[in-house]
Tab-separated table of C-alpha atoms in Angstrom:
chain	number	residue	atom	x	y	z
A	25	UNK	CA	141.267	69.208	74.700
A	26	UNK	CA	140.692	72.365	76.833
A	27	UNK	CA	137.183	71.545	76.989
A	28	UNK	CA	137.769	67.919	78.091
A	29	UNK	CA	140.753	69.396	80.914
A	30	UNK	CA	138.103	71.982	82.233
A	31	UNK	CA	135.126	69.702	82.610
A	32	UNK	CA	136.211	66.105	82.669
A	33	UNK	CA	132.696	63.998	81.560
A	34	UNK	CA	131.638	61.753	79.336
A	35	UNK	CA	129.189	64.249	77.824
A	36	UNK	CA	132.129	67.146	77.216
A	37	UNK	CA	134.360	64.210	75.490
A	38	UNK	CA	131.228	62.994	73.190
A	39	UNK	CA	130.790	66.883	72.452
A	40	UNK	CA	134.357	67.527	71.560
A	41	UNK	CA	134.104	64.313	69.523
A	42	UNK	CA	130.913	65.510	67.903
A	43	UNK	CA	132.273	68.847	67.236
A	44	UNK	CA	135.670	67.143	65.600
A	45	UNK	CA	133.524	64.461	63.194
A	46	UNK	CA	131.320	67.660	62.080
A	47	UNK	CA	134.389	69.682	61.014
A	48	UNK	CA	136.328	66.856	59.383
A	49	UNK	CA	133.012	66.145	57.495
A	50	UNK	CA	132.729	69.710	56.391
A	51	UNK	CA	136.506	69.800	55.284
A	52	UNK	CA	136.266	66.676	53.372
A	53	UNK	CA	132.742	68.096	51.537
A	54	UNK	CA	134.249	71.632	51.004
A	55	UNK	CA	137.883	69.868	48.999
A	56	UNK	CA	138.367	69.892	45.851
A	57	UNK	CA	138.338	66.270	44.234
A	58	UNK	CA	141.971	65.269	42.516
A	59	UNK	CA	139.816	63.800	39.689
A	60	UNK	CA	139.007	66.961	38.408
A	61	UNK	CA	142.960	67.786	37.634
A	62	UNK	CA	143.616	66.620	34.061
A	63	UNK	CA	147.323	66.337	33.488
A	64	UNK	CA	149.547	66.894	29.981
A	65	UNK	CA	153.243	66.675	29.874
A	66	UNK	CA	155.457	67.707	26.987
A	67	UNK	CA	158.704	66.072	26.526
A	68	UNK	CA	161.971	67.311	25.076
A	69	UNK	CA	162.660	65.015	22.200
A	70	UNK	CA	165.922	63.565	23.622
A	71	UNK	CA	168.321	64.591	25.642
A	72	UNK	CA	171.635	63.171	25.759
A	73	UNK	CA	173.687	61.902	28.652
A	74	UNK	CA	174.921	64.331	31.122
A	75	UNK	CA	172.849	67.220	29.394
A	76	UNK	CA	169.831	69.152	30.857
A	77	UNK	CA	166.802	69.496	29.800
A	78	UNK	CA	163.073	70.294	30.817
A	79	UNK	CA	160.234	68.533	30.984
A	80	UNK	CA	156.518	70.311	31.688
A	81	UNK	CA	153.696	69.238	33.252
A	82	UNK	CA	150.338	70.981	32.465
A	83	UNK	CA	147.601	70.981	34.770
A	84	UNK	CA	143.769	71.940	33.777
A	85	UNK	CA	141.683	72.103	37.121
A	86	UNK	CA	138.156	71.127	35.417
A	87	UNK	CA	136.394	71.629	38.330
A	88	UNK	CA	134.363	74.164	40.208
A	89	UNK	CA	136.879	74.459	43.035
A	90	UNK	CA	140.224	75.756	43.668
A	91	UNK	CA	142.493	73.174	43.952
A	92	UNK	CA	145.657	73.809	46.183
A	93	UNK	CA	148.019	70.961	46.713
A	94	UNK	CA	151.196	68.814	46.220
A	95	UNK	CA	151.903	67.496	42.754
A	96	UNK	CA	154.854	64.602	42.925
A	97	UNK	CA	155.982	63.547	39.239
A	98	UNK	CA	157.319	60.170	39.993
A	99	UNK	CA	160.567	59.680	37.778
A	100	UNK	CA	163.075	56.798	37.564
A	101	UNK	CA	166.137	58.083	38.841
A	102	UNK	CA	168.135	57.651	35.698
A	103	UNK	CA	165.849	60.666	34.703
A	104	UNK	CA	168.190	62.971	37.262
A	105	UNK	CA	164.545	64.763	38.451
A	106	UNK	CA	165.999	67.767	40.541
A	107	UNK	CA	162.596	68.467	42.191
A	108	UNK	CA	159.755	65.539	42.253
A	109	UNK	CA	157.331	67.541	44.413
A	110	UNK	CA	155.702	71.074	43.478
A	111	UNK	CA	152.956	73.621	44.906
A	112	UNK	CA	149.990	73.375	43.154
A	113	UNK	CA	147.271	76.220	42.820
A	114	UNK	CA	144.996	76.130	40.076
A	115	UNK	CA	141.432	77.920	40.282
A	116	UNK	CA	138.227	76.562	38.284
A	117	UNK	CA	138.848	76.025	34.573
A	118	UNK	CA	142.364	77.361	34.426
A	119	UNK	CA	145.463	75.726	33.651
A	120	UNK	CA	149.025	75.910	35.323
A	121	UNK	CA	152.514	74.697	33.509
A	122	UNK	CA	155.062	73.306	36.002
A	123	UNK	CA	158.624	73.062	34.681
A	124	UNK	CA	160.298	70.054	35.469
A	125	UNK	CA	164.506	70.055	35.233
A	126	UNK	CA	165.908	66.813	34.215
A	127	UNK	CA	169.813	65.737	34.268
A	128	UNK	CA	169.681	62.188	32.497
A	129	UNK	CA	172.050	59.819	34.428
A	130	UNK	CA	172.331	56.582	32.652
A	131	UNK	CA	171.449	55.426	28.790
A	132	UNK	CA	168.437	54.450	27.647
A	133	UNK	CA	164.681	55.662	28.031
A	134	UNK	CA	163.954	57.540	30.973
A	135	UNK	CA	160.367	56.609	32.259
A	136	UNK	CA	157.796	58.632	34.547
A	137	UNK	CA	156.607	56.043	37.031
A	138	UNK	CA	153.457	58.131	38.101
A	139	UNK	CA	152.114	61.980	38.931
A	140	UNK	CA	150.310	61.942	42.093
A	141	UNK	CA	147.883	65.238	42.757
């Protein structure tokens, strides 16, 4: 905007657009894609009511970029989930466990409604 402020024309707001498009382009060539994140989880075999247990999440970046993100496991909330959201860094070809703590609430199957990278 200092640009615009300092020399108010319509060429310095088409150059600060220009600039602005150019960048967003290069940010959105240089990310890594969420498709390359393949996801495992591994379950305790039951856990009864009011008891804690944990659940993990294993995720294999099989890409050639380092992936650096959010990771939301979406759980009911029967499941008691004390964190849905964790920070994600995985580099090229490796593979990252993230611990998830669950407190079951209620009876009956506890479902994961969907992981989001």
């Amino acid at each position: 905007m200092l640009p615009v402020l300092l020399f108010p024309s319509g060429w310095t707001v088409g150059a600060v657009l220009l600039v602005l498009a150019g960048l967003a382009c290069a940010d959105a060539a240089l990310a890594p894609s969420p498709r390359s994140l393949r996801i495992e989880r591994a379950m305790p075999r039951s856990v009864r009511l009011g008891e804690r247990a944990t659940a993990r999440l294993f995720v294999r970046n099989t890409g050639p970029r380092r992936f650096r993100g959010t990771l939301r496991d979406g759980w009911q909330p029967s499941a008691g989930a004390r964190a849905t959201r964790f920070a994600l860094d995985v580099p090229p070809g490796e593979r990252r466990a993230v611990p998830v703590e669950l407190a079951q609430k209620g009876r009956g199957e506890s479902r994961v409604l969907r992981t989001t990278p």
